[in-house]
PDB file of C-alpha atoms and ligand atoms in Angstrom:
ATOM      1  CA  MET A   1      28.413  24.079 -11.830  1.00  0.00           C
ATOM      2  CA  ALA A   2      29.738  23.676  -8.327  1.00  0.00           C
ATOM      3  CA  THR A   3      32.304  25.956  -6.904  1.00  0.00           C
ATOM      4  CA  GLY A   4      35.000  25.082  -4.244  1.00  0.00           C
ATOM      5  CA  HIS A   5      35.622  21.898  -2.533  1.00  0.00           C
ATOM      6  CA  PRO A   6      33.420  20.349   0.254  1.00  0.00           C
ATOM      7  CA  ASN A   7      34.101  21.184   4.000  1.00  0.00           C
ATOM      8  CA  LEU A   8      35.630  18.344   6.227  1.00  0.00           C
ATOM      9  CA  HIS A   9      35.073  18.425  10.020  1.00  0.00           C
ATOM     10  CA  SER A  10      36.589  15.615  11.960  1.00  0.00           C
ATOM     11  CA  PHE A  11      35.976  15.271  15.615  1.00  0.00           C
ATOM     12  CA  PRO A  12      37.402  13.101  18.442  1.00  0.00           C
ATOM     13  CA  ASN A  13      34.121  12.030  19.716  1.00  0.00           C
ATOM     14  CA  SER A  14      30.387  11.958  18.816  1.00  0.00           C
ATOM     15  CA  ASP A  15      29.660  14.445  21.730  1.00  0.00           C
ATOM     16  CA  GLU A  16      31.838  16.917  19.857  1.00  0.00           C
ATOM     17  CA  LEU A  17      30.496  16.052  16.325  1.00  0.00           C
ATOM     18  CA  ALA A  18      26.752  16.241  17.982  1.00  0.00           C
ATOM     19  CA  THR A  19      27.695  20.176  19.407  1.00  0.00           C
ATOM     20  CA  GLN A  20      29.024  21.100  16.034  1.00  0.00           C
ATOM     21  CA  LEU A  21      26.224  19.201  13.881  1.00  0.00           C
ATOM     22  CA  ARG A  22      23.568  21.250  16.075  1.00  0.00           C
ATOM     23  CA  SER A  23      25.212  24.566  15.521  1.00  0.00           C
ATOM     24  CA  TYR A  24      25.439  23.862  12.092  1.00  0.00           C
ATOM     25  CA  VAL A  25      21.793  22.632  11.366  1.00  0.00           C
ATOM     26  CA  LEU A  26      20.533  25.799  13.767  1.00  0.00           C
ATOM     27  CA  ARG A  27      22.626  28.310  11.340  1.00  0.00           C
ATOM     28  CA  CYS A  28      20.957  26.579   8.399  1.00  0.00           C
ATOM     29  CA  GLN A  29      17.520  26.873  10.119  1.00  0.00           C
ATOM     30  CA  ASN A  30      18.115  30.562  11.136  1.00  0.00           C
ATOM     31  CA  SER A  31      19.176  31.661   7.752  1.00  0.00           C
ATOM     32  CA  ALA A  32      16.044  29.512   6.223  1.00  0.00           C
ATOM     33  CA  LEU A  33      13.575  31.266   8.632  1.00  0.00           C
ATOM     34  CA  SER A  34      14.763  35.007   7.903  1.00  0.00           C
ATOM     35  CA  ARG A  35      14.590  34.116   4.199  1.00  0.00           C
ATOM     36  CA  HIS A  36      11.303  32.430   4.049  1.00  0.00           C
ATOM     37  CA  GLY A  37       9.839  31.728   7.574  1.00  0.00           C
ATOM     38  CA  THR A  38      10.112  28.119   7.112  1.00  0.00           C
ATOM     39  CA  PHE A  39      13.129  25.221   7.292  1.00  0.00           C
ATOM     40  CA  ARG A  40      12.501  22.963   4.860  1.00  0.00           C
ATOM     41  CA  LEU A  41      14.949  19.783   5.143  1.00  0.00           C
ATOM     42  CA  ALA A  42      15.520  16.278   3.904  1.00  0.00           C
ATOM     43  CA  VAL A  43      16.994  13.567   6.136  1.00  0.00           C
ATOM     44  CA  SER A  44      18.336   9.934   5.370  1.00  0.00           C
ATOM     45  CA  GLY A  45      17.961   6.732   7.536  1.00  0.00           C
ATOM     46  CA  GLY A  46      20.906   4.875   8.954  1.00  0.00           C
ATOM     47  CA  SER A  47      22.423   6.284  11.868  1.00  0.00           C
ATOM     48  CA  LEU A  48      21.913   9.697  10.865  1.00  0.00           C
ATOM     49  CA  PRO A  49      18.418  10.288  12.938  1.00  0.00           C
ATOM     50  CA  THR A  50      20.185   8.910  16.205  1.00  0.00           C
ATOM     51  CA  VAL A  51      22.974  11.473  15.701  1.00  0.00           C
ATOM     52  CA  LEU A  52      20.649  14.366  14.833  1.00  0.00           C
ATOM     53  CA  ALA A  53      18.549  13.710  18.098  1.00  0.00           C
ATOM     54  CA  LYS A  54      21.559  14.143  20.225  1.00  0.00           C
ATOM     55  CA  ALA A  55      22.328  17.113  18.431  1.00  0.00           C
ATOM     56  CA  LEU A  56      18.936  18.741  18.663  1.00  0.00           C
ATOM     57  CA  LEU A  57      17.516  17.222  21.889  1.00  0.00           C
ATOM     58  CA  ALA A  58      20.841  18.841  23.828  1.00  0.00           C
ATOM     59  CA  THR A  59      19.917  21.658  26.261  1.00  0.00           C
ATOM     60  CA  SER A  60      19.946  25.012  24.489  1.00  0.00           C
ATOM     61  CA  ASN A  61      21.838  27.820  25.762  1.00  0.00           C
ATOM     62  CA  GLY A  62      18.697  30.074  25.815  1.00  0.00           C
ATOM     63  CA  SER A  63      19.508  32.239  22.949  1.00  0.00           C
ATOM     64  CA  PRO A  64      17.233  32.505  20.123  1.00  0.00           C
ATOM     65  CA  GLU A  65      19.869  31.143  17.860  1.00  0.00           C
ATOM     66  CA  ASP A  66      20.698  27.930  19.633  1.00  0.00           C
ATOM     67  CA  THR A  67      16.919  27.214  19.723  1.00  0.00           C
ATOM     68  CA  PRO A  68      15.437  24.919  17.319  1.00  0.00           C
ATOM     69  CA  GLN A  69      11.847  26.179  16.024  1.00  0.00           C
ATOM     70  CA  PHE A  70      10.404  22.873  15.343  1.00  0.00           C
ATOM     71  CA  SER A  71       6.824  24.125  14.372  1.00  0.00           C
ATOM     72  CA  LYS A  72       8.471  25.909  11.268  1.00  0.00           C
ATOM     73  CA  TRP A  73      10.376  22.738  10.036  1.00  0.00           C
ATOM     74  CA  HIS A  74       9.072  20.879   7.269  1.00  0.00           C
ATOM     75  CA  ILE A  75      10.819  17.272   7.218  1.00  0.00           C
ATOM     76  CA  PHE A  76      10.864  15.207   4.136  1.00  0.00           C
ATOM     77  CA  PHE A  77      13.006  11.891   3.474  1.00  0.00           C
ATOM     78  CA  ALA A  78      16.173  11.963   1.302  1.00  0.00           C
ATOM     79  CA  ASP A  79      14.966   8.263   0.884  1.00  0.00           C
ATOM     80  CA  GLU A  80      12.291   5.961   1.973  1.00  0.00           C
ATOM     81  CA  ARG A  81      11.703   2.005   2.223  1.00  0.00           C
ATOM     82  CA  ALA A  82       8.461   1.149   0.389  1.00  0.00           C
ATOM     83  CA  VAL A  83       7.099  -0.346   4.041  1.00  0.00           C
ATOM     84  CA  PRO A  84       4.484   0.673   6.319  1.00  0.00           C
ATOM     85  CA  LEU A  85       5.410   3.464   8.478  1.00  0.00           C
ATOM     86  CA  ASN A  86       5.535   1.622  11.512  1.00  0.00           C
ATOM     87  CA  HIS A  87       7.607  -1.194   9.815  1.00  0.00           C
ATOM     88  CA  GLU A  88      11.006  -1.454  11.520  1.00  0.00           C
ATOM     89  CA  ASP A  89      12.749  -0.849   7.890  1.00  0.00           C
ATOM     90  CA  SER A  90      11.017   2.317   7.524  1.00  0.00           C
ATOM     91  CA  ASN A  91      12.846   5.683   7.935  1.00  0.00           C
ATOM     92  CA  TYR A  92       9.902   7.642   9.233  1.00  0.00           C
ATOM     93  CA  ARG A  93       9.389   4.949  11.995  1.00  0.00           C
ATOM     94  CA  LEU A  94      13.413   5.383  12.717  1.00  0.00           C
ATOM     95  CA  LEU A  95      13.095   9.472  12.808  1.00  0.00           C
ATOM     96  CA  ASN A  96       9.879   9.422  14.632  1.00  0.00           C
ATOM     97  CA  ASP A  97      11.701   7.047  17.216  1.00  0.00           C
ATOM     98  CA  GLU A  98      14.676   8.767  17.561  1.00  0.00           C
ATOM     99  CA  LEU A  99      13.827  12.476  17.384  1.00  0.00           C
ATOM    100  CA  VAL A 100      10.196  13.341  16.676  1.00  0.00           C
ATOM    101  CA  SER A 101       8.503  11.536  19.538  1.00  0.00           C
ATOM    102  CA  LYS A 102      10.971  12.886  22.058  1.00  0.00           C
ATOM    103  CA  ILE A 103      10.720  16.663  20.944  1.00  0.00           C
ATOM    104  CA  PRO A 104       9.556  18.507  23.952  1.00  0.00           C
ATOM    105  CA  THR A 105       6.120  20.209  23.783  1.00  0.00           C
ATOM    106  CA  GLU A 106       7.305  23.966  23.967  1.00  0.00           C
ATOM    107  CA  LEU A 107       9.662  23.454  21.113  1.00  0.00           C
ATOM    108  CA  GLY A 108       6.718  22.722  18.789  1.00  0.00           C
ATOM    109  CA  THR A 109       6.082  19.849  16.343  1.00  0.00           C
ATOM    110  CA  PRO A 110       7.794  19.744  12.819  1.00  0.00           C
ATOM    111  CA  ILE A 111       5.403  18.817   9.853  1.00  0.00           C
ATOM    112  CA  ILE A 112       6.658  15.390   8.514  1.00  0.00           C
ATOM    113  CA  HIS A 113       6.245  14.510   4.905  1.00  0.00           C
ATOM    114  CA  ALA A 114       5.676  10.907   4.896  1.00  0.00           C
ATOM    115  CA  ILE A 115       5.266   8.614   1.840  1.00  0.00           C
ATOM    116  CA  ASP A 116       1.671   7.700   1.183  1.00  0.00           C
ATOM    117  CA  GLU A 117       1.031   4.253   2.836  1.00  0.00           C
ATOM    118  CA  LYS A 118      -1.887   3.257   0.252  1.00  0.00           C
ATOM    119  CA  HIS A 119       0.759   2.779  -2.300  1.00  0.00           C
ATOM    120  CA  ILE A 120       3.407   0.711  -0.405  1.00  0.00           C
ATOM    121  CA  GLY A 121       2.190  -2.807  -1.286  1.00  0.00           C
ATOM    122  CA  ASP A 122       2.369  -1.560  -5.120  1.00  0.00           C
ATOM    123  CA  ASP A 123       4.611  -3.953  -7.243  1.00  0.00           C
ATOM    124  CA  ASP A 124       6.318  -0.879  -8.663  1.00  0.00           C
ATOM    125  CA  PRO A 125       7.137   1.893  -6.556  1.00  0.00           C
ATOM    126  CA  GLN A 126       6.957   4.352  -9.010  1.00  0.00           C
ATOM    127  CA  GLU A 127       3.552   5.632  -7.852  1.00  0.00           C
ATOM    128  CA  LEU A 128       4.845   5.946  -4.641  1.00  0.00           C
ATOM    129  CA  ALA A 129       7.873   8.409  -5.986  1.00  0.00           C
ATOM    130  CA  ASP A 130       5.108  10.263  -8.220  1.00  0.00           C
ATOM    131  CA  LEU A 131       3.034  10.937  -5.106  1.00  0.00           C
ATOM    132  CA  TYR A 132       6.151  12.008  -2.992  1.00  0.00           C
ATOM    133  CA  GLN A 133       7.488  14.179  -5.815  1.00  0.00           C
ATOM    134  CA  GLU A 134       3.764  16.000  -5.669  1.00  0.00           C
ATOM    135  CA  ASP A 135       4.091  16.547  -2.125  1.00  0.00           C
ATOM    136  CA  LEU A 136       7.368  18.173  -2.678  1.00  0.00           C
ATOM    137  CA  MET A 137       5.940  20.348  -5.668  1.00  0.00           C
ATOM    138  CA  ARG A 138       3.340  21.539  -3.215  1.00  0.00           C
ATOM    139  CA  GLU A 139       5.804  22.716  -0.973  1.00  0.00           C
ATOM    140  CA  PHE A 140       8.575  24.136  -3.466  1.00  0.00           C
ATOM    141  CA  ALA A 141       6.566  24.981  -6.261  1.00  0.00           C
ATOM    142  CA  ALA A 142       3.141  26.349  -5.302  1.00  0.00           C
ATOM    143  CA  LYS A 143       3.643  30.021  -6.335  1.00  0.00           C
ATOM    144  CA  ASP A 144       6.217  29.748  -9.130  1.00  0.00           C
ATOM    145  CA  SER A 145       7.268  26.831 -11.361  1.00  0.00           C
ATOM    146  CA  VAL A 146      10.527  25.727 -10.596  1.00  0.00           C
ATOM    147  CA  LYS A 147      12.827  23.285 -12.024  1.00  0.00           C
ATOM    148  CA  LEU A 148      14.050  21.665  -8.981  1.00  0.00           C
ATOM    149  CA  PRO A 149      13.053  21.957  -5.395  1.00  0.00           C
ATOM    150  CA  ALA A 150      15.883  24.054  -3.293  1.00  0.00           C
ATOM    151  CA  PHE A 151      15.861  22.465   0.190  1.00  0.00           C
ATOM    152  CA  ASP A 152      17.475  24.353   2.843  1.00  0.00           C
ATOM    153  CA  LEU A 153      19.159  21.583   4.117  1.00  0.00           C
ATOM    154  CA  ILE A 154      19.891  17.838   3.363  1.00  0.00           C
ATOM    155  CA  LEU A 155      21.226  15.519   5.626  1.00  0.00           C
ATOM    156  CA  LEU A 156      22.760  12.212   4.135  1.00  0.00           C
ATOM    157  CA  GLY A 157      24.509   9.207   5.483  1.00  0.00           C
ATOM    158  CA  CYS A 158      27.240   7.544   3.379  1.00  0.00           C
ATOM    159  CA  GLY A 159      27.039   3.682   2.945  1.00  0.00           C
ATOM    160  CA  PRO A 160      30.192   1.294   3.120  1.00  0.00           C
ATOM    161  CA  ASP A 161      29.947   1.008  -0.716  1.00  0.00           C
ATOM    162  CA  GLY A 162      29.742   4.865  -1.472  1.00  0.00           C
ATOM    163  CA  HIS A 163      26.045   5.227  -1.745  1.00  0.00           C
ATOM    164  CA  THR A 164      23.718   7.960  -0.617  1.00  0.00           C
ATOM    165  CA  CYS A 165      20.183   8.419  -0.432  1.00  0.00           C
ATOM    166  CA  SER A 166      18.842   5.120  -2.309  1.00  0.00           C
ATOM    167  CA  LEU A 167      21.356   6.080  -5.259  1.00  0.00           C
ATOM    168  CA  PHE A 168      23.652   3.198  -5.619  1.00  0.00           C
ATOM    169  CA  PRO A 169      26.975   2.872  -7.425  1.00  0.00           C
ATOM    170  CA  GLY A 170      26.573   2.478 -11.045  1.00  0.00           C
ATOM    171  CA  HIS A 171      22.857   2.352 -11.234  1.00  0.00           C
ATOM    172  CA  ALA A 172      21.163   4.197 -13.872  1.00  0.00           C
ATOM    173  CA  LEU A 173      19.085   6.479 -11.435  1.00  0.00           C
ATOM    174  CA  LEU A 174      22.547   8.454 -11.247  1.00  0.00           C
ATOM    175  CA  ARG A 175      22.000   9.760 -14.632  1.00  0.00           C
ATOM    176  CA  GLU A 176      18.504  10.768 -13.798  1.00  0.00           C
ATOM    177  CA  LYS A 177      17.967  14.790 -14.896  1.00  0.00           C
ATOM    178  CA  ASP A 178      14.280  15.566 -14.836  1.00  0.00           C
ATOM    179  CA  ALA A 179      12.716  13.674 -12.029  1.00  0.00           C
ATOM    180  CA  TRP A 180      12.912  15.050  -8.441  1.00  0.00           C
ATOM    181  CA  VAL A 181      11.986  11.567  -6.857  1.00  0.00           C
ATOM    182  CA  ALA A 182      13.038   8.264  -8.101  1.00  0.00           C
ATOM    183  CA  ALA A 183      11.419   4.903  -7.638  1.00  0.00           C
ATOM    184  CA  GLU A 184      14.044   1.903  -7.104  1.00  0.00           C
ATOM    185  CA  THR A 185      12.781  -1.688  -7.479  1.00  0.00           C
ATOM    186  CA  ASN A 186      15.794  -3.512  -6.888  1.00  0.00           C
ATOM    187  CA  SER A 187      17.987  -2.026  -4.397  1.00  0.00           C
ATOM    188  CA  PRO A 188      21.394  -3.890  -3.774  1.00  0.00           C
ATOM    189  CA  LYS A 189      20.879  -3.254  -0.091  1.00  0.00           C
ATOM    190  CA  PRO A 190      17.385  -4.341   1.508  1.00  0.00           C
ATOM    191  CA  PRO A 191      14.557  -3.781   1.295  1.00  0.00           C
ATOM    192  CA  PRO A 192      14.650  -3.750  -2.442  1.00  0.00           C
ATOM    193  CA  LYS A 193      11.706  -1.291  -3.063  1.00  0.00           C
ATOM    194  CA  ARG A 194      12.555   2.175  -2.179  1.00  0.00           C
ATOM    195  CA  ILE A 195      12.337   5.899  -3.501  1.00  0.00           C
ATOM    196  CA  THR A 196      14.899   8.558  -3.384  1.00  0.00           C
ATOM    197  CA  LEU A 197      15.604  12.080  -4.196  1.00  0.00           C
ATOM    198  CA  THR A 198      17.370  12.292  -7.216  1.00  0.00           C
ATOM    199  CA  LEU A 199      21.151  13.745  -7.549  1.00  0.00           C
ATOM    200  CA  PRO A 200      19.971  17.051  -9.162  1.00  0.00           C
ATOM    201  CA  VAL A 201      17.680  17.647  -6.416  1.00  0.00           C
ATOM    202  CA  VAL A 202      20.390  16.992  -3.711  1.00  0.00           C
ATOM    203  CA  THR A 203      22.869  19.095  -5.272  1.00  0.00           C
ATOM    204  CA  HIS A 204      20.565  22.060  -5.911  1.00  0.00           C
ATOM    205  CA  ALA A 205      20.074  22.144  -1.969  1.00  0.00           C
ATOM    206  CA  ILE A 206      21.528  25.347  -0.267  1.00  0.00           C
ATOM    207  CA  SER A 207      23.334  23.465   2.344  1.00  0.00           C
ATOM    208  CA  ILE A 208      24.319  19.598   2.208  1.00  0.00           C
ATOM    209  CA  ALA A 209      25.918  17.574   5.074  1.00  0.00           C
ATOM    210  CA  PHE A 210      26.976  14.025   5.352  1.00  0.00           C
ATOM    211  CA  VAL A 211      27.621  12.484   8.504  1.00  0.00           C
ATOM    212  CA  ALA A 212      29.941   9.316   8.338  1.00  0.00           C
ATOM    213  CA  THR A 213      31.562   7.877  11.597  1.00  0.00           C
ATOM    214  CA  GLY A 214      33.670   4.805  12.366  1.00  0.00           C
ATOM    215  CA  GLY A 215      36.918   3.016  11.205  1.00  0.00           C
ATOM    216  CA  GLY A 216      34.464   1.324   8.750  1.00  0.00           C
ATOM    217  CA  LYS A 217      34.022   4.263   6.737  1.00  0.00           C
ATOM    218  CA  LYS A 218      37.833   4.857   6.069  1.00  0.00           C
ATOM    219  CA  GLU A 219      38.448   3.314   2.900  1.00  0.00           C
ATOM    220  CA  ILE A 220      35.352   4.208   1.096  1.00  0.00           C
ATOM    221  CA  LEU A 221      36.317   7.870   2.088  1.00  0.00           C
ATOM    222  CA  LYS A 222      39.690   7.504   0.701  1.00  0.00           C
ATOM    223  CA  GLN A 223      37.834   6.719  -2.793  1.00  0.00           C
ATOM    224  CA  ILE A 224      35.192   9.376  -2.592  1.00  0.00           C
ATOM    225  CA  PHE A 225      38.123  12.049  -2.049  1.00  0.00           C
ATOM    226  CA  ASP A 226      40.492  10.776  -4.561  1.00  0.00           C
ATOM    227  CA  LEU A 227      40.668  13.735  -6.493  1.00  0.00           C
ATOM    228  CA  GLU A 228      43.476  12.525  -8.886  1.00  0.00           C
ATOM    229  CA  GLU A 229      41.732   9.180  -9.941  1.00  0.00           C
ATOM    230  CA  GLY A 230      38.471  10.954  -9.411  1.00  0.00           C
ATOM    231  CA  SER A 231      35.440   8.895  -8.319  1.00  0.00           C
ATOM    232  CA  SER A 232      31.868   7.907  -9.623  1.00  0.00           C
ATOM    233  CA  LEU A 233      30.655   7.001  -6.343  1.00  0.00           C
ATOM    234  CA  PRO A 234      27.097   8.435  -5.338  1.00  0.00           C
ATOM    235  CA  SER A 235      28.652  10.521  -2.537  1.00  0.00           C
ATOM    236  CA  ALA A 236      31.491  11.690  -4.572  1.00  0.00           C
ATOM    237  CA  LEU A 237      29.029  13.029  -7.202  1.00  0.00           C
ATOM    238  CA  VAL A 238      27.247  14.980  -4.604  1.00  0.00           C
ATOM    239  CA  ASN A 239      30.932  16.605  -3.504  1.00  0.00           C
ATOM    240  CA  GLN A 240      31.441  17.190  -7.292  1.00  0.00           C
ATOM    241  CA  GLY A 241      27.965  18.705  -8.146  1.00  0.00           C
ATOM    242  CA  ALA A 242      27.835  20.702  -4.873  1.00  0.00           C
ATOM    243  CA  GLY A 243      31.298  21.987  -4.143  1.00  0.00           C
ATOM    244  CA  ASP A 244      31.874  24.198  -1.076  1.00  0.00           C
ATOM    245  CA  LYS A 245      27.839  23.829  -0.132  1.00  0.00           C
ATOM    246  CA  VAL A 246      28.662  20.453   1.267  1.00  0.00           C
ATOM    247  CA  SER A 247      30.303  19.788   4.516  1.00  0.00           C
ATOM    248  CA  TRP A 248      31.002  16.435   6.145  1.00  0.00           C
ATOM    249  CA  PHE A 249      30.803  15.630   9.698  1.00  0.00           C
ATOM    250  CA  THR A 250      33.153  12.681  10.507  1.00  0.00           C
ATOM    251  CA  ASP A 251      34.967  11.546  13.628  1.00  0.00           C
ATOM    252  CA  HIS A 252      38.785  10.774  13.880  1.00  0.00           C
ATOM    253  CA  PRO A 253      38.749   7.156  12.758  1.00  0.00           C
ATOM    254  CA  ALA A 254      36.644   7.708   9.899  1.00  0.00           C
ATOM    255  CA  VAL A 255      39.305   9.959   8.059  1.00  0.00           C
ATOM    256  CA  ASP A 256      42.169   8.148   9.348  1.00  0.00           C
ATOM    257  CA  GLY A 257      44.640   8.659   6.048  1.00  0.00           C
ATOM    258  CA  VAL A 258      42.044  10.392   4.044  1.00  0.00           C
ATOM    259  CA  SER A 259      43.735  13.368   2.352  1.00  0.00           C
ATOM    260  CA  PHE A 260      40.998  16.260   2.199  1.00  0.00           C
ATOM    261  CA  PRO A 261      41.330  19.069  -0.162  1.00  0.00           C
ATOM    262  CA  ARG A 262      40.019  21.682   2.687  1.00  0.00           C
ATOM    263  CA  ARG A 263      39.295  21.313   5.896  1.00  0.00           C
ATOM    264  CA  GLY A 264      36.560  23.573   7.382  1.00  0.00           C
ATOM    265  CA  SER A 265      36.226  25.802  10.176  1.00  0.00           C
ATOM    266  CA  LEU A 266      33.239  25.839  12.269  1.00  0.00           C
TER     267      LEU A 266
HETATM  268  O1  6PG B   1      18.868   2.770   3.100  1.00  0.00           O
HETATM  269  C1  6PG B   1      20.010   2.496   3.663  1.00  0.00           C
HETATM  270  O2  6PG B   1      20.374   1.505   2.927  1.00  0.00           O
HETATM  271  C2  6PG B   1      20.511   3.028   4.744  1.00  0.00           C
HETATM  272  O3  6PG B   1      19.716   4.002   5.596  1.00  0.00           O
HETATM  273  C3  6PG B   1      21.846   3.810   4.322  1.00  0.00           C
HETATM  274  O4  6PG B   1      21.610   4.798   3.213  1.00  0.00           O
HETATM  275  C4  6PG B   1      22.496   4.317   5.224  1.00  0.00           C
HETATM  276  O5  6PG B   1      22.113   5.755   5.166  1.00  0.00           O
HETATM  277  C5  6PG B   1      23.902   4.496   4.894  1.00  0.00           C
HETATM  278  O6  6PG B   1      24.365   3.417   4.893  1.00  0.00           O
HETATM  279  C6  6PG B   1      24.603   5.145   6.065  1.00  0.00           C
HETATM  280  O7  6PG B   1      24.630   4.436   7.198  1.00  0.00           O
HETATM  281  P1  6PG B   1      25.165   4.807   8.805  1.00  0.00           P
HETATM  282  O8  6PG B   1      24.882   6.120   8.899  1.00  0.00           O
HETATM  283  O9  6PG B   1      24.412   3.751   9.508  1.00  0.00           O
HETATM  284  O10 6PG B   1      26.641   4.376   8.463  1.00  0.00           O
END
C-alpha cells in the first residue's frame, strides 16, 4: 500500500523545469549506482524525450554527482508502438533522435532495450509484449525470482484524457495483476497496436516522475488530483498506487487552479 502523497513541482518555464529534472534524474542515477552499479529506467514518448534531452545534455557543473554516466544506463520503454524502429511513430526512434544520438562520446553510450522488430507485423502484439517481458526478466530477475521488476526510475507523460504509458481510461488492462508487459490491440489513440508496462510494474518502481506542461493539461490534472471525488484515471491510479514515490514536474499553466495535497521541495 502506498504511503504519502505525490510531490508536485511547478516551474515558470521549460529551462527551470529541465534544470530541476536533471538534478532529480541524476539523484536517482547516483542512488541506483550506489545500490547495484547500474541505472535501470523506463521512458515514455510524447514530449518527454525532448524535455529529457534538454535536461541531460545541458553542461555539467563538473562534479561527479552532476554527471550522467550513460554507459551504466539501461533504458527501457514504458510503452512502445508496434511499428519499425525507424518509423516516425516509434518511441525508440524518438528517444534516439532527441537524446541518444546527441550524447557526447565521452559520456558513454546507454544500453537501449528496444522491441523485437521481427514481430512488429504480427496481427496480435502479444508475442511482442511477451518478448519484451522476457528482456525485463533477464535484467531484473536473472539472479533471483521476483514478482515484479523494480525500475530505479520510470519517466511518464500524461495524455489529455489522463492516460499514461499505453494504459487508457476504463481499459481492462488497468486490472492486469500478473503480467509485466501487456499488449494493446485497439488503442484509442493511433497507432492501435502497442505494448505497455502494466500498472503494478509502474507503481513498484523506486521513483516515478510525470512531466506534464502547458495549459492543455490543466483540466485533466484537476480531475487526477481531485481527492474528494477520487479518480480512476490511469495517471491517478499511479498516484494512488505509488504515493510519495511519485513526483510531478509541471509548469504554471498546467496547474493553474489545481489543488495539490503536497507541494514538493527540490
Ligand atoms: O503513445 C502515446 O499516445 C503518447 O506517447 C502519449 O502517451 C504521450 O506520452 C502523452 O499523451 C503525453 O504527451 P505529451 O508529453 O506530449 O503531452
